[in-house]
Amino acid sequence: MDDRTAVLENGDSRHNDSHVLDIYPLGCYYFGSTDAAALKNETLADRALRMKANYDAYGMRNCVAGVIVVELFKHPHLLLLQVQNTIFKLPGGRLRPGESDVDCLKRKLSSRLSSGEDGRGPEWEIGECLGIWWKPNFESVSYPYLPPNIQRPKECTKLFLVKLPASRRFIVPRNFKILAVPLCQVHDNDKTYGCIISGVPQLLSKFSFNIVES
Amino acid sequence: MDDRTAVLENGDSRHNDSHVLDIYPLGCYYFGSTDAAALKNETLADRALRMKANYDAYGMRNCVAGVIVVELFKHPHLLLLQVQNTIFKLPGGRLRPGESDVDCLKRKLSSRLSSGEDGRGPEWEIGECLGIWWKPNFESVSYPYLPPNIQRPKECTKLFLVKLPASRRFIVPRNFKILAVPLCQVHDNDKTYGCIISGVPQLLSKFSFNIVES
């Protein structure tokens, strides 16, 4: 008997039913590329100035990011974007004024992961919010809580589970790379992936992954 | 306007409703102590032997732990037990054969936190599972996923949210100390608190804390 099954049977079913996540082998998906996306080519100092001007004009920056899991070698892998061979990112971005979290995430997933597909792929299925990170300042440190005595945080990023269908095409701008990174490599590795991504395995830990063989 | 409220209003309500957690000021609770609890006084090597014998007899060790939050200085604090002035623990422990996660956690919370109260306090309200940690071996390293190629993990610990009522008595054995530690001190501090506790702020990050003034 598989010990993992035993745990689930042993538990109170109320607490487990919604925590089974179907994941599909990486081979179920097609990965292609298209024209490079326009990137802001700015220094960190310029970026901080832009953030500050945006804050003064629009208030706190609200962002969303998608957590997408596939299976490879019987282990869950997280889909990450790598920008110009340097930083790793979860797909996502900034909310437009009045836009909901879910609408923004669908828009960003389409522009980053189905680029040029014009909505011909399946809809994106957005699941629950897994975690929220706050930036008290315009610099780059984020915290998974609103730090004490911070009344006016500058950025809030919400991570949502994205449930993939049994197949789909990913079409990514040429200056982005899409990678499937094993959870065991991401976990606790904030030097490489940053604090938000390296904490994703913990946020996913309550799920029992159901690997759907194709 | 409070920026935090703005985020929630902006979001899709489907995704936020269940993520508001009422917390009460630390001062709402009474803390007392009672007779010392019996502790296993064994070396690490003896413990490993005992774990191995238990595994051979009963299979994987299933454990549960409770995540309990109170408010102090407008910041959420996590209730931790400190054993004999050394290690920090979440309240919890091992499932008896056939026992459910929730029943075990209620039993352990009563024995550790309402010691000698004989069930005269309010029932424990157990919320959702926040995360699951696995030990592939009898040694002490835990992972928030089943490590690749591990068919027979040795221990599984599930963290559950515990929702406190507006008041209650905590009666703790004399050789345990109960502490309220701010999330900002726990976060990313696995040297002091270990990997499981130091990850709790992330697991709680999706919640909006609603501080209920008494």
XYZ file of C-alpha atoms in Angstrom:
428
model
C 0.000 0.000 0.000
C 1.180 3.478 -0.844
C 1.713 5.406 2.386
C 0.494 8.598 0.749
C -2.911 7.112 0.100
C -3.010 5.924 3.666
C -2.634 9.456 4.980
C -5.523 10.718 2.923
C -7.820 7.872 3.907
C -6.900 8.375 7.498
C -7.745 12.058 7.456
C -11.063 13.773 7.844
C -12.460 13.921 4.318
C -13.942 17.409 4.814
C -10.418 18.711 4.975
C -9.026 16.843 1.990
C -11.552 16.837 -0.839
C -10.685 20.247 -2.198
C -6.973 19.627 -1.840
C -6.483 17.145 -4.660
C -4.869 18.800 -7.664
C -4.851 17.052 -11.045
C -1.567 17.587 -12.842
C -0.577 16.387 -16.318
C 2.773 15.290 -17.731
C 4.894 18.034 -19.288
C 4.650 16.096 -22.576
C 0.925 16.947 -22.769
C 1.817 20.551 -23.566
C 3.229 22.215 -26.675
C 5.794 24.962 -26.200
C 6.527 27.449 -28.972
C 7.825 30.985 -29.255
C 6.880 34.176 -31.007
C 8.111 37.774 -31.404
C 10.018 39.268 -28.513
C 7.951 41.276 -26.044
C 8.811 44.897 -25.335
C 10.698 45.100 -22.043
C 11.383 48.177 -20.004
C 15.114 48.699 -20.264
C 15.742 50.752 -17.163
C 18.182 50.939 -14.298
C 17.092 49.982 -10.775
C 17.192 53.676 -9.848
C 14.944 54.574 -12.798
C 12.594 51.785 -11.832
C 12.372 53.069 -8.250
C 11.535 56.545 -9.574
C 8.850 55.119 -11.864
C 7.384 53.088 -8.951
C 7.289 56.185 -6.788
C 5.592 58.291 -9.486
C 3.046 55.515 -10.060
C 2.386 55.250 -6.326
C 1.783 58.984 -6.053
C -0.606 58.844 -9.013
C -2.456 55.559 -8.446
C -1.678 54.279 -4.931
C -0.408 50.829 -4.047
C 0.698 48.620 -6.911
C -1.542 45.524 -7.028
C -0.039 42.510 -8.758
C -1.058 38.923 -9.388
C 1.008 35.867 -10.286
C 0.083 32.379 -11.451
C 1.306 29.100 -9.944
C 1.220 26.455 -12.683
C 2.236 22.852 -12.004
C 3.055 20.011 -14.402
C 4.444 16.518 -13.828
C 7.829 15.215 -14.905
C 9.591 12.097 -13.554
C 6.675 11.610 -11.106
C 7.527 14.887 -9.348
C 5.579 18.169 -9.565
C 7.346 20.915 -11.524
C 6.590 24.622 -11.411
C 6.359 26.602 -14.672
C 8.592 29.672 -14.510
C 9.511 32.375 -16.961
C 13.115 33.409 -17.273
C 13.649 36.922 -18.553
C 16.706 37.418 -20.787
C 18.552 34.512 -19.141
C 18.581 36.220 -15.773
C 15.725 36.588 -13.299
C 13.003 33.998 -12.813
C 9.384 35.093 -12.648
C 5.988 33.616 -12.115
C 3.719 34.648 -14.987
C 1.614 37.629 -13.951
C 1.735 41.373 -13.609
C 0.032 44.544 -12.521
C -3.712 45.152 -12.280
C -5.212 47.887 -14.441
C -7.407 50.369 -12.549
C -10.704 48.691 -11.689
C -9.581 45.292 -12.989
C -10.176 42.213 -10.783
C -7.357 39.896 -9.726
C -8.722 37.069 -11.829
C -9.280 39.154 -14.969
C -5.784 40.590 -14.687
C -4.216 37.166 -14.252
C -6.091 35.788 -17.268
C -4.966 38.762 -19.354
C -1.357 38.388 -18.256
C -1.330 34.612 -18.775
C -2.668 35.142 -22.292
C -0.127 37.810 -23.166
C 2.848 35.933 -21.683
C 1.954 32.303 -22.315
C -0.402 32.334 -25.325
C 1.186 35.239 -27.105
C -0.412 35.898 -30.484
C -2.967 33.125 -29.989
C -5.756 35.729 -29.755
C -7.762 33.741 -27.265
C -7.998 30.680 -29.507
C -6.646 28.444 -26.725
C -8.731 27.162 -23.817
C -9.725 29.661 -21.121
C -7.398 29.946 -18.147
C -8.868 28.335 -15.027
C -7.881 30.348 -11.975
C -8.063 28.545 -8.641
C -7.671 29.734 -5.079
C -5.378 32.412 -3.719
C -2.350 30.628 -2.241
C -0.473 33.500 -0.661
C 0.030 37.257 -0.561
C 3.316 39.175 -0.387
C 3.771 42.822 0.600
C 6.443 45.400 -0.130
C 6.582 48.137 2.495
C 8.917 50.229 0.310
C 9.887 50.719 -3.319
C 12.971 48.565 -2.851
C 12.757 44.860 -3.560
C 12.185 43.113 -0.209
C 8.804 41.375 0.147
C 7.131 39.899 3.231
C 4.283 37.382 3.566
C 2.496 39.730 5.988
C 2.014 43.451 6.297
C 5.052 44.456 8.396
C 4.218 46.093 11.751
C 3.599 49.839 11.633
C 3.353 49.943 7.850
C 0.162 51.836 7.019
C 0.863 52.408 3.342
C 2.477 49.404 1.673
C 3.751 50.059 -1.818
C 3.066 46.737 -3.494
C 0.890 43.685 -2.938
C 1.307 40.500 -4.976
C -1.270 37.736 -4.799
C -0.379 34.232 -5.913
C -3.161 32.181 -7.483
C -3.244 28.530 -8.424
C -3.779 28.065 -12.166
C -5.310 24.727 -13.155
C -4.131 23.467 -16.524
C -6.308 21.423 -18.846
C -5.113 18.050 -20.212
C -3.420 19.822 -23.094
C -2.690 23.306 -24.352
C -0.210 25.368 -26.388
C 2.193 27.732 -24.668
C 3.474 30.443 -26.997
C 6.048 32.583 -25.245
C 7.801 35.758 -26.450
C 11.273 34.967 -27.765
C 13.061 36.984 -25.060
C 11.422 34.870 -22.362
C 12.275 31.279 -21.639
C 9.682 28.982 -20.107
C 11.052 26.389 -17.687
C 9.608 23.509 -15.695
C 11.557 23.450 -12.415
C 11.097 20.604 -9.882
C 9.585 21.676 -6.564
C 12.545 20.086 -4.789
C 14.869 22.503 -6.597
C 12.714 25.572 -5.985
C 12.098 24.960 -2.259
C 14.148 27.065 0.109
C 16.322 28.289 -2.764
C 15.743 32.014 -2.587
C 19.247 32.835 -3.766
C 18.299 31.547 -7.206
C 14.560 32.121 -7.348
C 13.825 34.903 -4.857
C 11.696 34.626 -1.727
C 8.313 34.486 -3.434
C 9.059 31.626 -5.837
C 11.158 29.658 -3.341
C 8.183 29.611 -0.966
C 5.753 28.181 -3.544
C 6.395 24.502 -2.636
C 5.198 25.267 0.905
C 2.086 27.023 -0.393
C 1.361 23.937 -2.521
C 2.186 21.434 0.216
C -1.417 20.957 1.345
C -2.318 19.565 -2.078
C -2.210 15.931 -2.962
C -1.050 15.839 -6.590
C -3.011 13.462 -8.757
C -0.873 12.660 -11.792
C -3.214 12.081 -14.735
C -1.561 9.758 -17.229
C -2.318 10.649 -20.823
C -8.324 55.039 2.884
C -6.532 51.955 4.123
C -4.696 50.383 1.193
C -5.327 46.906 2.561
C -9.072 47.330 2.306
C -8.628 48.581 -1.223
C -6.939 45.339 -2.281
C -9.733 43.207 -0.961
C -12.440 45.297 -2.580
C -10.582 45.214 -5.814
C -10.334 41.443 -5.872
C -12.833 38.870 -7.024
C -14.987 38.232 -3.972
C -15.200 34.488 -4.684
C -11.532 34.278 -3.891
C -11.542 36.360 -0.735
C -14.600 35.555 1.348
C -13.166 32.498 3.043
C -9.824 34.182 3.624
C -10.783 36.583 6.379
C -9.599 35.338 9.768
C -10.935 36.892 12.962
C -8.215 37.245 15.575
C -8.523 38.530 19.137
C -6.093 40.478 21.326
C -3.755 38.372 23.472
C -5.354 40.018 26.507
C -8.618 38.168 25.773
C -6.994 34.942 26.920
C -6.016 33.630 30.327
C -2.756 31.730 30.645
C -2.070 29.446 33.587
C 0.056 26.410 34.334
C -0.373 23.022 35.915
C 1.640 19.900 36.759
C 4.582 19.102 34.508
C 3.864 16.679 31.657
C 5.863 13.472 31.331
C 8.508 13.917 28.634
C 10.524 11.217 26.944
C 14.057 11.728 28.184
C 16.009 10.035 25.422
C 19.060 10.651 23.286
C 18.687 11.395 19.577
C 20.031 7.909 18.828
C 17.459 6.310 21.144
C 14.750 8.370 19.503
C 15.809 7.212 16.029
C 15.660 3.590 17.223
C 12.208 4.130 18.692
C 11.014 5.792 15.446
C 12.334 2.855 13.423
C 10.652 0.285 15.675
C 7.387 2.225 15.489
C 7.642 2.443 11.704
C 8.199 -1.310 11.422
C 5.208 -1.951 13.664
C 2.718 0.715 12.516
C 3.990 2.295 9.272
C 4.424 5.999 8.632
C 4.090 8.302 11.597
C 1.137 10.665 11.020
C 1.230 13.904 12.962
C -0.883 17.032 13.170
C -0.058 20.509 14.449
C -2.186 23.557 15.213
C -1.580 27.094 13.941
C -3.110 29.522 16.463
C -3.002 33.280 15.932
C -3.663 36.143 18.357
C -3.216 39.897 18.017
C -0.713 42.058 19.881
C 0.383 45.580 18.912
C -1.825 45.342 15.788
C 0.337 42.502 14.421
C -0.604 38.796 14.262
C 1.299 36.583 16.701
C 1.670 32.818 16.549
C 1.180 30.741 19.712
C 4.149 28.423 20.236
C 5.136 25.991 22.950
C 8.683 25.991 24.192
C 9.828 22.727 25.712
C 12.205 23.008 28.660
C 13.536 26.374 27.454
C 14.907 24.885 24.253
C 12.992 23.835 21.154
C 9.878 25.576 19.874
C 6.880 23.517 18.836
C 3.448 24.004 17.406
C 0.907 22.274 19.648
C 0.069 18.857 18.212
C 1.329 15.306 18.051
C 0.897 11.834 16.676
C -2.331 10.215 15.516
C -3.510 7.100 17.326
C -4.344 4.166 15.029
C -7.664 4.885 13.285
C -7.899 8.407 14.699
C -8.754 11.276 12.314
C -6.521 14.334 11.926
C -9.116 16.574 13.500
C -9.850 14.302 16.457
C -6.149 13.920 17.138
C -5.541 17.654 16.998
C -8.440 18.343 19.374
C -7.101 15.722 21.786
C -3.581 17.148 21.638
C -4.744 20.748 22.012
C -6.733 19.742 25.080
C -3.851 17.857 26.676
C -1.246 20.545 25.937
C -3.254 23.745 26.189
C -6.200 22.960 28.484
C -4.370 20.547 30.719
C -6.527 19.349 33.601
C -9.541 21.290 32.371
C -11.318 18.015 31.537
C -13.104 19.439 28.522
C -14.761 22.213 30.522
C -13.417 24.853 28.119
C -14.942 25.630 24.716
C -14.492 23.059 21.934
C -11.490 23.550 19.658
C -12.511 24.797 16.214
C -10.245 23.255 13.603
C -10.072 25.060 10.258
C -8.469 24.157 6.972
C -5.240 22.275 6.348
C -2.569 24.906 5.621
C 0.376 22.723 4.673
C 1.925 19.259 4.850
C 5.548 18.369 5.595
C 7.242 15.030 4.907
C 10.242 13.267 6.384
C 11.805 10.785 3.989
C 13.988 9.336 6.779
C 14.115 8.997 10.538
C 16.463 11.947 10.795
C 15.073 15.416 11.295
C 14.901 17.057 7.834
C 11.372 17.804 6.566
C 10.201 18.855 3.105
C 6.949 20.500 1.964
C 6.584 17.817 -0.757
C 7.259 14.135 -1.036
C 10.887 14.113 -2.245
C 11.422 12.430 -5.643
C 11.877 8.654 -5.531
C 10.720 8.349 -1.944
C 8.089 5.607 -1.871
C 7.957 5.129 1.860
C 8.164 8.391 3.776
C 8.634 7.981 7.505
C 6.636 10.900 8.822
C 3.913 13.248 7.615
C 2.883 16.359 9.574
C -0.237 18.292 8.638
C -0.686 21.868 9.819
C -4.226 22.994 10.539
C -5.564 26.430 11.283
C -7.144 26.593 14.751
C -9.755 29.324 15.179
C -9.882 30.733 18.695
C -13.073 32.005 20.315
C -13.255 35.530 21.799
C -11.926 34.199 25.088
C -10.584 31.017 26.618
C -8.249 29.654 29.286
C -4.917 28.118 28.347
C -3.563 25.796 31.023
C -0.131 24.522 30.074
C 2.066 21.919 31.826
C 4.727 23.590 33.943
C 7.640 22.264 31.872
C 6.216 23.928 28.763
C 6.172 27.641 28.136
C 3.533 29.183 25.897
C 4.690 32.137 23.810
C 3.068 34.567 21.406
C 5.675 35.307 18.734
C 5.100 37.994 16.069
C 4.847 36.669 12.505
C 7.608 39.089 11.494
C 9.966 37.347 13.916
C 8.992 33.826 12.892
C 9.209 34.381 9.128
C 12.303 33.008 7.448
C 13.927 32.351 10.825
C 14.463 28.620 10.625
C 17.633 28.770 12.702
C 15.517 29.606 15.734
C 12.177 28.023 14.929
C 12.919 25.219 12.443
C 11.676 25.014 8.870
C 8.058 24.131 9.654
C 7.339 27.002 12.058
C 9.376 29.566 10.100
C 7.206 28.860 7.049
C 3.898 29.464 8.860
C 3.697 33.209 8.015
C 3.721 32.262 4.316
C 0.993 29.679 4.841
C -1.082 32.344 6.589
C -0.316 35.081 4.073
C -3.497 34.576 2.036
C -5.591 35.530 5.058
C -6.732 39.007 5.797
C -6.619 39.288 9.597
C -9.661 40.935 11.098
C -8.685 42.197 14.546
C -11.759 41.987 16.768
C -11.506 44.577 19.534
C -12.867 43.378 22.848
